[in-house]
Amino acid sequence: MADIYTDAEDERTIVEVLLHGLGTPRAPKLRVLRIALARSLQIPTPPANELDGSSLGGSEYALERITGAGQSADEEGRRDYDLAVRAMLSIYHGEDMFHGEESDRRYRRCLQRHIRRGLQEIRTTWRPGHDFHGFLYHELFAAATTKPVRFDLAQEIIAGLREIGVSAQIRGVENGPRISRYRVYLDDVNHYDKVKRGLDKLGLHLGLSTRQGILLQEDDGRGREARVLALDVPRPAESWHTIPGARLREWATENRDVPTLTVWPGVDVLGEPIHFDVAASPHLLVGGTTGSGKSVCLHALLLSLLWRLEPTDLQLTLIDPKRVELAQYAPFPQVTGGQVIEDVGDALEALQDLVDEMERRTLLLRQQEVANLAEGRAQGRIELPYVVVVVEELADLLFQSREAEAPLVRLTQKARAVGIHLILATQRPDSETFSGLLRSNVPGRIALSVRTGAESRIILDETGAEKLLGAGDMLLRPQAGAGTRRAHGVRVGSDDIRLCLQRFRGNRP
Ligand SMILES: Nc1ncnc2c1ncn2[C@@H]1O[C@H](COP(=O)(O)OP(=O)(O)OP(=O)(O)O)[C@@H](O)[C@H]1O
Ligand SMILES: [Mg+2]
């Protein structure tokens, strides 16, 4: 009887997880298959039929290798888990998978679909080089727990403050998704500077690494005169709450009365949603080290738009030289060229076309005597969509084609009024990637965690991002002159993206 088949891409994923993820290249592949099964079972909708069958370059696994069917227990911990797996799938699919040949066939088929979907999920959310154990923790456990965890450090904070020579009282605590904010009342108003200088010491006292900083918020806006402070203390990862993609959907679909290009990247430290208007930015840089959550952040920005807007409102130009992240958006009916641009030569051409488009639009605006696209659309004089250009890895693009910088700079200088906005992501925040003219014309900044204060300064013009907690923790300054805010990103997964894009099925012009 047919067993479980994978395809060539699945096999590559399995090998990469064993090699780079678990660091056990020789371990049995079934380890990965079981993780994939667990991941898929977390998704509430059943996996697609397309995952059936076998394909060239794939592999075949006997059921006994996956569930231990028919095996007797041995010292190495191998056992027959088949009944347990069968029971899980029966419950998940609401069918009897125990009795008869047909139900057995069905069981194997469902098992294959789940395993292959789980492998796909791993592929889209984890990359070799990222921390796989952290990934597992977040994907399999953290996302599943939403119970608030009590975490109260008040006494230790008082003691830690005393150690740096500050006498104070705690007047309250609020628990956000990852941070607890303690309101501290200073007995002596002149101790503000001592607190500020002593934050690292205080962190050490609380058992935090110097990387995970305590941030000081001036509560009553009086700066060094302040008597009431707020200390944002990061909590251990076990107590974090993930912000699921479903929240983003609610925000985007329930808030109709906001500017067209409003996006919701995440929540503030106390859990309140944050939003801003990309058109006001008017161009954004998203920077952070590998695995910090840039792509997930880009997905949140894109889904904010795609949950609300129609293809008549929005055109997307998607440039992804790494060829990994953006392919999922190809079904959106208004993707420039009908597909994600992966080739650097094509990207250059697309950017030059956009410069031409910008000139055409500028002329049109002048003819219609409107100041910008928003005004033209509001008055019914112009029907053109906004254009959002996403570059998934700016460094890769510029490294392979320095000429791409010129049209990028032109667009950042002039495209604002005509409704063309750039979102540039990079894992290499250095002056070569994000230099001079580009830098001064891209005022919107999102910094995910980085290694050094210098990298933080490249992205934000200030330090701080080196203290972030990773996994979508960010500092946000959507516009020049706006204050920098801390946010925890929405965890958008490929199932959220698929669900959203179902809106556009059959909508292709
Ligand atoms: N908002 C979030 N909430 C929880 N976990 C997150 C969040 N954002 C990212 N993560 C975790 O971090 C992992 C890496 O995220 P992502 O792929 O976006 O990183 P990246 O910065 O794009 O990395 P690279 O530079 O290698 O492309 C995700 O797979 C996920 O496990
Ligand atoms: Mg990425």
Coordinates of C-alpha atoms and ligand atoms in Angstrom, one line a residue:
M1 CA 0.0 0.0 0.0
A2 CA 1.2 3.5 -0.8
D3 CA 3.0 5.2 2.0
I4 CA 4.1 8.8 2.5
Y5 CA 5.7 10.7 -0.3
T6 CA 7.6 14.0 -0.3
D7 CA 8.9 16.1 -3.2
A8 CA 12.4 17.4 -3.9
E9 CA 11.8 20.7 -2.2
D10 CA 10.5 18.8 0.9
E11 CA 13.7 16.7 0.9
R12 CA 15.8 19.9 0.8
T13 CA 14.0 21.3 3.7
I14 CA 14.5 18.1 5.7
V15 CA 18.2 18.1 5.0
E16 CA 18.5 21.7 5.9
V17 CA 16.7 21.3 9.2
L18 CA 18.8 18.4 10.2
L19 CA 22.0 20.1 9.2
H20 CA 21.5 23.8 10.1
G21 CA 18.5 23.6 12.3
L22 CA 19.0 20.7 14.7
G23 CA 22.7 20.4 14.0
T24 CA 22.4 16.6 13.6
P25 CA 23.0 15.8 10.0
R26 CA 23.0 12.1 10.5
A27 CA 19.9 11.9 12.6
P28 CA 16.9 10.1 11.2
K29 CA 14.7 12.2 8.9
L30 CA 11.6 11.2 10.7
R31 CA 12.6 13.7 13.4
V32 CA 11.8 16.5 10.9
L33 CA 8.8 14.7 9.6
R34 CA 7.3 14.6 13.1
I35 CA 8.0 18.3 13.7
A36 CA 6.3 19.1 10.4
L37 CA 3.3 17.0 11.4
A38 CA 3.0 18.9 14.7
R39 CA 3.3 22.2 12.9
S40 CA 0.6 21.4 10.4
L41 CA -1.8 20.1 13.1
Q42 CA -1.7 23.6 14.7
I43 CA -3.4 25.1 11.6
P44 CA -7.1 24.9 12.0
T45 CA -8.0 24.4 8.3
P46 CA -7.2 21.0 6.7
P47 CA -4.3 20.8 4.3
A48 CA -4.8 21.0 0.5
N49 CA -5.4 18.0 -1.8
E50 CA -2.5 19.3 -4.0
L51 CA -0.2 17.7 -1.5
D52 CA -1.2 14.2 -2.6
G53 CA 0.8 11.9 -4.8
S54 CA 4.5 11.4 -5.4
S55 CA 6.9 13.3 -7.5
L56 CA 10.3 13.0 -9.1
G57 CA 13.2 13.8 -6.9
G58 CA 11.1 13.2 -3.8
S59 CA 11.3 10.4 -1.3
E60 CA 9.0 7.7 0.0
Y61 CA 8.7 6.8 3.7
A62 CA 7.2 3.7 5.1
L63 CA 4.5 4.3 7.7
E64 CA 6.5 2.4 10.3
R65 CA 9.3 4.9 10.0
I66 CA 7.1 7.8 10.8
T67 CA 4.6 6.5 13.4
G68 CA 6.5 3.4 14.4
A69 CA 3.5 1.3 13.2
G70 CA 4.0 -2.3 14.0
Q71 CA 7.3 -1.8 15.9
S72 CA 8.0 -3.1 19.3
A73 CA 9.5 -0.8 21.9
D74 CA 13.3 -0.7 22.2
E75 CA 15.9 0.9 24.4
E76 CA 16.4 3.8 22.0
G77 CA 12.9 5.0 22.7
R78 CA 11.4 3.7 19.5
R79 CA 7.8 2.8 20.0
D80 CA 4.6 2.3 18.1
Y81 CA 2.8 5.6 18.1
D82 CA 0.5 4.7 15.3
L83 CA -2.7 4.6 17.2
A84 CA -2.0 7.9 18.8
V85 CA -1.3 9.6 15.5
R86 CA -4.4 7.9 13.9
A87 CA -6.5 9.2 16.8
M88 CA -5.2 12.7 16.4
L89 CA -5.9 12.8 12.7
S90 CA -9.4 11.2 13.2
I91 CA -10.3 14.0 15.6
Y92 CA -8.7 16.7 13.5
H93 CA -10.6 15.6 10.3
G94 CA -13.7 14.4 12.1
E95 CA -13.5 10.9 10.4
D96 CA -12.9 7.4 11.5
M97 CA -9.4 6.4 10.4
F98 CA -9.3 3.1 12.2
H99 CA -11.6 0.7 10.4
G100 CA -11.2 -0.8 7.0
E101 CA -8.9 -0.4 4.0
E102 CA -10.5 2.8 2.8
S103 CA -10.1 4.5 6.1
D104 CA -6.5 3.3 6.2
R105 CA -5.8 4.8 2.8
R106 CA -7.4 8.0 3.9
Y107 CA -5.2 8.1 7.0
R108 CA -2.0 7.8 5.0
R109 CA -3.2 10.4 2.6
C110 CA -4.0 12.9 5.4
L111 CA -0.7 12.1 7.1
Q112 CA 1.2 12.9 4.0
R113 CA -0.7 16.2 3.4
H114 CA 0.0 17.3 7.0
I115 CA 3.6 16.4 6.8
R116 CA 4.1 18.2 3.5
R117 CA 2.2 21.2 4.7
G118 CA 4.3 21.3 7.8
L119 CA 7.4 21.2 5.7
Q120 CA 6.1 24.0 3.6
E121 CA 5.5 26.1 6.8
I122 CA 9.0 25.4 8.0
R123 CA 10.3 26.5 4.6
T124 CA 8.4 29.8 4.6
T125 CA 9.0 30.8 8.2
W126 CA 12.5 29.4 9.0
R127 CA 15.8 29.9 7.2
P128 CA 19.1 28.1 7.7
G129 CA 21.1 30.6 9.8
H130 CA 18.1 31.4 11.9
D131 CA 17.8 29.9 15.3
F132 CA 15.7 26.7 14.8
H133 CA 15.1 26.0 18.5
G134 CA 13.8 29.5 18.9
F135 CA 11.6 29.0 15.9
L136 CA 10.2 25.7 17.3
Y137 CA 9.6 27.3 20.6
H138 CA 7.6 30.2 19.0
E139 CA 5.9 28.1 16.4
L140 CA 4.9 25.2 18.4
F141 CA 4.5 26.5 21.9
A142 CA 4.4 30.2 22.3
A143 CA 1.8 30.8 19.7
A144 CA -0.4 28.2 21.4
T145 CA -0.4 29.8 24.8
T146 CA -2.4 32.9 25.5
K147 CA -2.7 32.6 29.2
P148 CA -1.4 35.7 31.0
V149 CA 1.6 34.8 33.1
R150 CA 2.0 36.6 36.3
F151 CA 5.4 38.2 36.6
D152 CA 6.0 40.7 39.3
L153 CA 9.5 42.0 40.0
A154 CA 8.5 45.0 42.1
Q155 CA 10.5 44.1 45.1
E156 CA 13.6 43.3 43.1
I157 CA 13.3 46.5 41.3
I158 CA 13.2 48.5 44.5
A159 CA 16.3 46.5 45.8
G160 CA 18.1 47.0 42.5
L161 CA 17.4 50.7 42.6
R162 CA 18.7 50.9 46.1
E163 CA 21.9 49.3 44.9
I164 CA 22.4 52.2 42.5
G165 CA 21.7 54.7 45.2
V166 CA 18.1 55.5 44.4
S167 CA 15.2 55.3 46.8
A168 CA 11.9 54.8 45.2
Q169 CA 8.5 53.2 45.4
I170 CA 6.5 51.2 42.8
R171 CA 3.1 52.7 42.1
G172 CA 1.8 50.1 39.6
V173 CA 2.6 47.6 37.0
E174 CA 1.0 46.9 33.6
N175 CA 1.8 43.7 31.7
G176 CA 2.2 44.1 27.9
P177 CA 2.8 41.2 25.5
R178 CA 6.5 41.0 26.3
I179 CA 7.3 43.8 28.7
S180 CA 6.1 44.8 32.1
R181 CA 5.9 48.5 32.7
Y182 CA 6.6 49.5 36.3
R183 CA 5.6 53.0 37.4
V184 CA 8.3 54.2 39.8
Y185 CA 8.0 57.1 42.1
L186 CA 11.3 58.6 43.1
D187 CA 11.7 59.8 46.6
D188 CA 14.2 62.3 45.5
V189 CA 13.5 64.2 42.2
N190 CA 17.2 64.6 41.6
H191 CA 17.7 60.8 41.2
Y192 CA 16.5 60.7 37.6
D193 CA 20.0 60.8 36.2
K194 CA 21.1 58.1 38.5
V195 CA 18.4 55.8 37.3
K196 CA 19.2 56.6 33.7
R197 CA 22.9 55.8 34.2
G198 CA 22.2 52.8 36.3
L199 CA 19.8 50.9 33.9
D200 CA 22.4 48.3 32.9
K201 CA 23.2 47.6 36.5
L202 CA 19.6 47.4 37.4
G203 CA 19.1 44.9 34.5
L204 CA 22.0 42.8 35.8
H205 CA 20.4 42.8 39.2
L206 CA 17.2 41.5 37.7
G207 CA 19.0 38.8 35.9
L208 CA 18.7 40.3 32.4
S209 CA 21.6 40.2 30.0
T210 CA 23.1 43.5 29.0
R211 CA 21.6 43.0 25.6
Q212 CA 18.0 43.0 26.9
G213 CA 17.8 46.5 28.1
I214 CA 15.4 48.1 30.5
L215 CA 14.1 51.2 28.9
L216 CA 13.2 54.3 30.8
Q217 CA 10.2 56.3 29.8
E218 CA 9.7 59.8 31.2
D219 CA 6.3 59.6 32.5
D220 CA 5.1 63.2 33.0
G221 CA 7.1 64.7 30.2
R222 CA 9.4 66.7 32.4
G223 CA 12.5 64.9 31.5
R224 CA 15.2 65.0 34.1
E225 CA 12.9 66.9 36.4
A226 CA 10.5 63.9 36.4
R227 CA 9.6 62.2 39.6
V228 CA 7.4 59.5 38.2
L229 CA 9.1 57.2 35.8
A230 CA 8.1 54.2 33.8
L231 CA 10.6 51.3 33.6
D232 CA 9.9 48.9 30.7
V233 CA 11.3 45.6 31.9
P234 CA 11.5 42.7 29.4
R235 CA 10.1 39.4 30.6
P236 CA 11.4 35.9 29.9
A237 CA 10.3 34.5 26.5
E238 CA 8.1 31.9 28.2
S239 CA 5.7 34.6 29.2
W240 CA 5.4 36.4 25.9
H241 CA 2.2 36.7 24.0
T242 CA 2.4 36.3 20.3
I243 CA 0.3 38.8 18.3
P244 CA -1.5 36.6 15.8
G245 CA -2.2 37.5 12.2
A246 CA -5.9 37.3 13.0
R247 CA -5.6 40.5 15.0
L248 CA -4.2 42.3 12.0
R249 CA -7.1 41.2 10.0
E250 CA -9.5 42.7 12.6
W251 CA -7.8 46.0 12.7
A252 CA -7.6 46.3 8.9
T253 CA -11.1 45.3 8.2
E254 CA -12.8 47.1 11.1
N255 CA -11.1 50.5 10.7
R256 CA -12.5 51.8 7.5
D257 CA -12.1 55.5 8.3
V258 CA -8.3 55.7 7.9
P259 CA -6.0 56.9 5.1
T260 CA -5.8 54.5 2.2
L261 CA -2.3 53.2 2.9
T262 CA -2.7 52.7 6.6
V263 CA -0.7 49.8 8.0
W264 CA -0.6 48.0 11.4
P265 CA 2.9 46.6 12.0
G266 CA 2.2 45.5 15.6
V267 CA 1.2 46.6 19.1
D268 CA 2.9 48.9 21.5
V269 CA 4.6 47.6 24.7
L270 CA 1.2 47.6 26.5
G271 CA -0.5 45.7 23.7
E272 CA -2.4 48.5 21.9
P273 CA -2.3 48.4 18.1
I274 CA -0.1 50.9 16.4
H275 CA -0.8 52.2 12.9
F276 CA 0.6 54.7 10.5
D277 CA 0.1 55.9 6.9
V278 CA 2.7 54.7 4.5
A279 CA 1.8 57.6 2.2
A280 CA 2.8 60.0 4.9
S281 CA 6.1 58.3 5.5
P282 CA 6.4 58.5 2.4
H283 CA 9.1 55.8 2.0
L284 CA 10.3 53.3 4.5
L285 CA 13.4 51.4 5.4
V286 CA 13.0 48.1 7.4
G287 CA 16.4 47.0 8.8
G288 CA 17.5 44.3 11.1
T289 CA 19.9 41.4 11.4
T290 CA 19.1 38.0 9.9
G291 CA 16.2 36.3 11.7
S292 CA 15.1 39.5 13.4
G293 CA 11.6 39.5 11.8
K294 CA 11.9 41.8 8.7
S295 CA 10.1 39.6 6.4
V296 CA 7.3 38.9 8.9
C297 CA 7.1 42.7 9.3
L298 CA 6.9 43.2 5.5
H299 CA 4.1 40.6 5.5
A300 CA 2.2 42.6 8.2
L301 CA 2.6 45.8 6.2
L302 CA 1.4 44.1 3.0
L303 CA -1.5 42.3 4.6
S304 CA -2.6 45.5 6.2
L305 CA -3.1 46.8 2.7
L306 CA -4.4 43.7 1.1
W307 CA -7.1 43.1 3.7
R308 CA -8.7 46.5 3.0
L309 CA -7.9 47.6 -0.5
E310 CA -9.1 46.5 -3.9
P311 CA -6.9 46.1 -7.0
T312 CA -8.2 49.4 -8.2
D313 CA -6.6 51.1 -5.2
L314 CA -3.3 49.4 -5.1
Q315 CA -0.6 48.2 -7.4
L316 CA 2.3 46.2 -6.0
T317 CA 5.8 46.1 -7.4
L318 CA 7.6 43.2 -5.7
I319 CA 11.3 42.8 -5.9
D320 CA 12.8 39.8 -4.2
P321 CA 16.3 38.9 -5.4
K322 CA 16.5 36.3 -2.6
R323 CA 13.5 34.6 -4.2
V324 CA 12.0 33.5 -1.0
E325 CA 9.5 35.7 0.6
L326 CA 7.2 37.5 -1.7
A327 CA 6.2 34.8 -4.2
Q328 CA 3.1 34.2 -2.1
Y329 CA 1.6 37.6 -3.3
A330 CA 1.7 36.8 -7.0
P331 CA -2.0 35.9 -7.0
F332 CA -2.9 39.6 -6.1
P333 CA -4.3 40.8 -9.4
Q334 CA -2.3 44.1 -9.5
V335 CA 1.3 42.8 -9.2
T336 CA 3.5 44.7 -11.7
G337 CA 4.3 42.3 -14.5
G338 CA 2.1 39.6 -13.0
Q339 CA 4.9 38.1 -10.9
V340 CA 7.5 38.8 -8.3
I341 CA 10.7 40.2 -9.8
E342 CA 13.6 38.0 -8.9
D343 CA 16.1 38.9 -11.6
V344 CA 18.2 41.9 -10.8
G345 CA 18.2 43.1 -14.5
D346 CA 14.4 42.9 -14.5
A347 CA 14.3 44.8 -11.2
L348 CA 16.4 47.6 -12.7
E349 CA 14.0 47.8 -15.7
A350 CA 11.0 47.8 -13.4
L351 CA 12.4 50.7 -11.4
Q352 CA 13.2 52.6 -14.5
D353 CA 9.6 52.1 -15.7
L354 CA 8.4 53.4 -12.4
V355 CA 10.4 56.5 -12.9
D356 CA 8.7 57.0 -16.3
E357 CA 5.3 56.3 -14.6
M358 CA 6.2 58.9 -12.0
E359 CA 6.9 61.5 -14.7
R360 CA 3.6 60.6 -16.5
R361 CA 1.7 60.9 -13.3
T362 CA 3.3 64.2 -12.4
L363 CA 2.2 65.6 -15.7
L364 CA -1.3 64.3 -15.2
L365 CA -1.6 65.8 -11.8
R366 CA -0.5 69.2 -13.2
Q367 CA -3.1 68.9 -16.0
Q368 CA -5.8 68.0 -13.5
E369 CA -4.7 70.8 -11.2
V370 CA -4.5 68.7 -8.2
A371 CA -1.6 68.7 -5.6
N372 CA -1.3 64.9 -5.2
L373 CA -2.8 61.6 -5.9
A374 CA -4.9 61.5 -2.8
E375 CA -6.6 64.8 -3.7
G376 CA -7.1 63.7 -7.4
R377 CA -8.7 60.5 -6.2
A378 CA -10.9 62.2 -3.7
Q379 CA -12.2 64.7 -6.3
G380 CA -12.7 61.9 -8.8
R381 CA -10.3 63.5 -11.3
I382 CA -7.8 60.7 -11.2
E383 CA -8.4 57.0 -11.0
L384 CA -4.9 55.7 -10.7
P385 CA -4.0 53.3 -7.9
Y386 CA -1.3 53.8 -5.4
V387 CA 1.9 51.9 -6.1
V388 CA 3.8 50.3 -3.3
V389 CA 7.2 49.0 -4.2
V390 CA 8.7 46.4 -1.9
V391 CA 12.4 45.5 -2.1
E392 CA 13.0 42.4 0.0
E393 CA 16.7 42.8 0.2
L394 CA 18.1 46.1 -0.7
A395 CA 21.7 45.1 -0.1
D396 CA 21.4 42.1 -2.6
L397 CA 19.8 44.4 -5.2
L398 CA 22.5 47.1 -4.9
F399 CA 25.3 44.6 -4.6
Q400 CA 24.3 43.0 -7.9
S401 CA 23.3 46.2 -9.6
R402 CA 24.7 49.5 -8.4
E403 CA 22.8 51.2 -11.2
A404 CA 19.5 50.4 -9.4
E405 CA 20.4 53.1 -6.9
A406 CA 19.8 56.0 -9.3
P407 CA 16.1 55.2 -10.1
L408 CA 15.5 54.4 -6.4
V409 CA 16.8 57.8 -5.4
R410 CA 14.7 59.5 -8.1
L411 CA 11.6 57.7 -6.8
T412 CA 12.3 58.6 -3.2
Q413 CA 12.9 62.2 -4.2
K414 CA 9.8 62.8 -6.3
A415 CA 7.3 60.0 -6.2
R416 CA 5.5 60.9 -3.0
A417 CA 2.9 63.2 -4.6
V418 CA 2.0 60.8 -7.3
G419 CA 1.3 58.0 -4.9
I420 CA 4.4 55.8 -5.4
H421 CA 5.9 54.6 -2.2
L422 CA 8.9 52.5 -1.4
I423 CA 9.4 49.9 1.3
L424 CA 13.1 48.8 1.4
A425 CA 14.2 46.0 3.6
T426 CA 17.8 45.0 4.4
Q427 CA 19.7 42.8 6.7
R428 CA 22.8 44.7 6.1
P429 CA 22.3 48.1 7.7
D430 CA 25.6 49.7 6.7
S431 CA 26.5 52.9 5.0
E432 CA 27.1 51.2 1.7
T433 CA 23.6 49.8 1.4
F434 CA 21.8 52.8 2.9
S435 CA 23.8 55.7 1.9
G436 CA 23.7 59.4 1.3
L437 CA 20.9 60.3 -1.0
L438 CA 18.8 57.2 -0.3
R439 CA 19.2 57.8 3.4
S440 CA 18.0 61.4 3.4
N441 CA 15.1 60.6 1.1
V442 CA 13.7 57.6 3.0
P443 CA 12.6 59.1 6.3
G444 CA 10.4 56.3 7.6
R445 CA 12.3 53.8 9.6
I446 CA 11.6 50.4 11.2
A447 CA 14.5 48.9 13.1
L448 CA 14.3 45.3 14.2
S449 CA 17.0 43.9 16.4
V450 CA 20.6 44.5 15.3
R451 CA 24.0 43.5 16.6
T452 CA 25.5 46.9 17.4
G453 CA 24.6 50.4 18.3
A454 CA 26.3 51.5 15.1
E455 CA 23.9 49.5 13.0
S456 CA 21.0 50.9 15.0
R457 CA 22.3 54.4 14.1
I458 CA 22.3 53.6 10.4
I459 CA 18.7 52.6 10.5
L460 CA 17.3 55.0 13.0
D461 CA 19.9 57.7 13.5
E462 CA 20.0 56.6 17.2
T463 CA 21.0 53.6 19.2
G464 CA 18.5 51.3 20.9
A465 CA 17.8 48.6 18.4
E466 CA 20.7 46.6 19.7
K467 CA 18.7 46.1 22.9
L468 CA 15.6 44.7 21.2
L469 CA 14.4 41.2 22.0
G470 CA 14.3 39.8 18.4
A471 CA 11.3 37.9 16.9
G472 CA 9.6 41.0 15.6
D473 CA 10.5 43.4 18.4
M474 CA 11.0 46.8 16.8
L475 CA 11.6 50.5 17.1
L476 CA 9.5 52.5 14.8
R477 CA 9.7 56.0 13.4
P478 CA 7.3 56.1 10.6
Q479 CA 8.0 59.7 9.6
A480 CA 10.8 62.2 10.0
G481 CA 10.3 64.1 13.2
A482 CA 7.9 61.6 14.7
G483 CA 9.1 60.1 18.0
T484 CA 10.6 56.6 18.0
R485 CA 8.2 54.0 19.5
R486 CA 8.8 50.5 20.6
A487 CA 6.5 47.9 19.0
H488 CA 6.0 44.1 19.0
G489 CA 5.3 42.9 15.5
V490 CA 2.3 40.9 14.4
R491 CA 3.2 37.3 13.7
V492 CA 2.0 36.9 10.2
G493 CA 2.4 33.4 8.8
S494 CA 1.9 31.9 5.4
D495 CA -1.6 30.7 6.4
D496 CA -2.6 34.3 7.1
I497 CA -1.2 35.3 3.7
R498 CA -3.1 32.5 1.9
L499 CA -6.3 33.3 3.7
C500 CA -6.1 37.0 2.8
L501 CA -5.3 36.4 -0.9
Q502 CA -8.3 34.2 -1.2
R503 CA -10.2 37.5 -1.4
F504 CA -8.8 38.0 -4.9
R505 CA -9.6 34.6 -6.4
G506 CA -11.1 34.9 -9.8
N507 CA -10.4 38.6 -9.7
R508 CA -7.6 38.6 -12.2
P509 CA -8.2 41.1 -15.0
Ligands
LIG1 N1 6.2 39.3 15.2 C1 6.8 38.2 15.5 N2 6.3 37.4 16.5 C2 6.8 36.2 16.9 N3 7.9 35.7 16.2 C3 8.4 36.3 15.1 C4 7.9 37.6 14.7 N4 8.6 38.0 13.7 C5 9.5 37.1 13.4 N5 9.4 36.1 14.3 C6 10.2 34.9 14.3 O1 11.5 35.1 13.8 C7 11.7 34.3 12.6 C8 12.5 35.1 11.6 O2 11.7 36.1 11.0 P1 11.9 36.6 9.5 O3 12.0 35.5 8.6 O4 11.0 37.7 9.3 O5 13.4 37.2 9.7 P2 14.2 38.1 8.7 O6 14.6 39.3 9.4 O7 13.4 38.3 7.5 O8 15.5 37.2 8.4 P3 16.4 37.2 7.0 O9 17.2 38.4 7.1 O10 17.2 36.0 7.2 O11 15.5 37.1 5.9 C9 10.3 33.9 12.2 O12 10.3 32.7 11.5 C10 9.6 33.8 13.5 O13 9.8 32.5 14.1
MG2 MG 13.7 37.8 5.5

